Coordinates of N, CA and C in Angstrom, one line a residue:
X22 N -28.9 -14.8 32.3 CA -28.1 -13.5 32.4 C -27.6 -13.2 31.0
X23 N -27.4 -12.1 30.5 CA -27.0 -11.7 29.7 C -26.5 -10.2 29.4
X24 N -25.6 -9.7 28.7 CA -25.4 -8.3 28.9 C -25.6 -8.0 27.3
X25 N -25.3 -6.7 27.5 CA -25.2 -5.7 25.8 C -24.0 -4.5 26.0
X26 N -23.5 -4.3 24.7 CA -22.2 -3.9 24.9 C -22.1 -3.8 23.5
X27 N -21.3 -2.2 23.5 CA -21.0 -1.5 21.6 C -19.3 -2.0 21.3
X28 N -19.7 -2.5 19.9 CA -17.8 -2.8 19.9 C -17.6 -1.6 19.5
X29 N -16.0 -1.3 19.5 CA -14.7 -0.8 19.1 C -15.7 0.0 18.0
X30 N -16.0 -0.7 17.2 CA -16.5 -0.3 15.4 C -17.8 -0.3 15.8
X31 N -18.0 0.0 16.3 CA -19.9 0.2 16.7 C -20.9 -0.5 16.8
X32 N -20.6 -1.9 16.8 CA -21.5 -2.8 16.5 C -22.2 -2.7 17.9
X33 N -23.6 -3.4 17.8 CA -24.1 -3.4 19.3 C -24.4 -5.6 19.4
X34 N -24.1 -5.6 20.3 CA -24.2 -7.0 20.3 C -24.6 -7.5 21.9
X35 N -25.0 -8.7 22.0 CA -25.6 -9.1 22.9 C -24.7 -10.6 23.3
X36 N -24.2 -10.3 24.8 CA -23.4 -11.2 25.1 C -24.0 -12.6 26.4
X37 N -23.4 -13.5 26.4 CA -24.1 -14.5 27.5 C -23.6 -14.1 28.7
X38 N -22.4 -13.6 29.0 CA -21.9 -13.6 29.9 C -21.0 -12.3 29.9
X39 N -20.6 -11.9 31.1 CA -20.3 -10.2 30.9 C -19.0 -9.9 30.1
X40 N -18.9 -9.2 28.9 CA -17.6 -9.1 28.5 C -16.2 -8.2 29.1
X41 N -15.3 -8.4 28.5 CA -14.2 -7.9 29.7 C -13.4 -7.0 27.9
X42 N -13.3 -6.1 28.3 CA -12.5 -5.4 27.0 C -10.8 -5.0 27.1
X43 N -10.4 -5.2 26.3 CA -8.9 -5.7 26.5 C -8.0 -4.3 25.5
X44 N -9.1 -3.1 25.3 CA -8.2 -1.9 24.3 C -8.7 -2.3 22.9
X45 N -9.0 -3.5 22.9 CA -9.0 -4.2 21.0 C -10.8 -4.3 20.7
X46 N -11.5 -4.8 22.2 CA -12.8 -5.2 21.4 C -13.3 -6.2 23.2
X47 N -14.1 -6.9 23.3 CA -14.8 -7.2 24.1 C -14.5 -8.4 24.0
X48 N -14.1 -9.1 25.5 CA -14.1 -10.7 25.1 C -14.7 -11.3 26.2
X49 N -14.9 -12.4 26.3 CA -15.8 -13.3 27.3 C -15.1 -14.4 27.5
X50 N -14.4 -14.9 28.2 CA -13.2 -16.0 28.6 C -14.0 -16.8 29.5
X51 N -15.1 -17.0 29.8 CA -15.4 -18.3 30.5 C -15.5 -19.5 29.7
X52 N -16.0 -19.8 28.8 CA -15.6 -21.2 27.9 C -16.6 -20.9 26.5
X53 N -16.4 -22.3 26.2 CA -16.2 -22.3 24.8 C -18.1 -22.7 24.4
X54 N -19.1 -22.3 25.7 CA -20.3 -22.1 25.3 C -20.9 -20.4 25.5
X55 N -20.0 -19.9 26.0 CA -20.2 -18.5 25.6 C -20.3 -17.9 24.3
X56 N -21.1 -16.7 24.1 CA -21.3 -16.1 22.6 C -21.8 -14.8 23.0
X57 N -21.7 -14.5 21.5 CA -22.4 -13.0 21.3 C -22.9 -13.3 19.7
X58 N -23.9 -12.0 20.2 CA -24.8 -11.9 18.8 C -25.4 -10.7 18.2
X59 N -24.9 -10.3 17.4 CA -25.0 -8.6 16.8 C -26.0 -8.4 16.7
X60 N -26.6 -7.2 17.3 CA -28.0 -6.2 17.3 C -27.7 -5.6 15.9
X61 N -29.8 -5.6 15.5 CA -29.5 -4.6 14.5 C -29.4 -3.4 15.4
X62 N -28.9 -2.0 14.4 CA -28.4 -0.7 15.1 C -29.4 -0.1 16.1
X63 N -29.8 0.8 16.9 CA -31.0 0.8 17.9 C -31.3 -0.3 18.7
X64 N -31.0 -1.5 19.4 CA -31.6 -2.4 19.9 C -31.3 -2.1 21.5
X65 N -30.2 -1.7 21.2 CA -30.0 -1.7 22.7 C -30.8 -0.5 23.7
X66 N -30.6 0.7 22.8 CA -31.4 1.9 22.8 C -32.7 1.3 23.7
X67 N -33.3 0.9 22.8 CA -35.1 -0.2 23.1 C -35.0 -0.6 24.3
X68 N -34.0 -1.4 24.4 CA -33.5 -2.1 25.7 C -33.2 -2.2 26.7
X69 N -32.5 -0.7 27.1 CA -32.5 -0.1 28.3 C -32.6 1.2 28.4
X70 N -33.0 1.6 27.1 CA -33.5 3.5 27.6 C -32.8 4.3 27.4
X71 N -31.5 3.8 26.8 CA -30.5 5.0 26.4 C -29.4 3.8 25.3
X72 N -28.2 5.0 24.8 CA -27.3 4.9 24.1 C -26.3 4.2 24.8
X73 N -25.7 3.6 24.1 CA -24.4 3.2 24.8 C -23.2 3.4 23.8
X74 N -21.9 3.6 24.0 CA -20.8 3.5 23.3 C -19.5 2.3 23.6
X75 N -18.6 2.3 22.7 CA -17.8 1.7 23.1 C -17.0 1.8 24.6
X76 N -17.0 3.2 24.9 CA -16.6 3.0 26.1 C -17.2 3.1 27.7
X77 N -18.7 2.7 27.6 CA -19.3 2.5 28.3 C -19.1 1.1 28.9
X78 N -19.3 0.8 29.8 CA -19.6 0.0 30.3 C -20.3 -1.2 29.8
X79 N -20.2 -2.9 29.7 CA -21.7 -3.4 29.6 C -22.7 -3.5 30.1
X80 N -24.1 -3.4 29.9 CA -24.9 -3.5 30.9 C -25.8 -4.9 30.7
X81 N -25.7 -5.0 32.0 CA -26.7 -6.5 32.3 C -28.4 -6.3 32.2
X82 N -28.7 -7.3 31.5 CA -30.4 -7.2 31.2 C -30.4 -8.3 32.5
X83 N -31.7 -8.0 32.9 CA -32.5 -8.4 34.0 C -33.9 -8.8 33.5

């Protein structure tokens, strides 16, 4: 499982587990082998067919 999700400041990044956003930025609180990992700009685009913003939703890759 994995999701994708734009920060605050635009980054696109790819998370292990679904992030929960708290007003500041995107976090993932199940433990300490969770991560994320910055897309270059366009990836997610590729990825599911459209744009995403900060305040969209994450979306789960399947």
């Amino acid at each position: 499982m994995a999701f994708v999700a734009v920060s605050i400041d635009g980054e696109e990044r790819i998370y292990s587990n679904k992030p929960i956003a708290d007003g500041a930025g995107w976090w993932v609180c199940k433990g300490y082998l969770d991560q994320c990992v910055t897309l270059p700009h366009g990836s997610i685009a590729k990825l599911i067919g459209r744009e995403l913003t900060w305040e969209d939703e994450p979306v789960e890759l399947k």
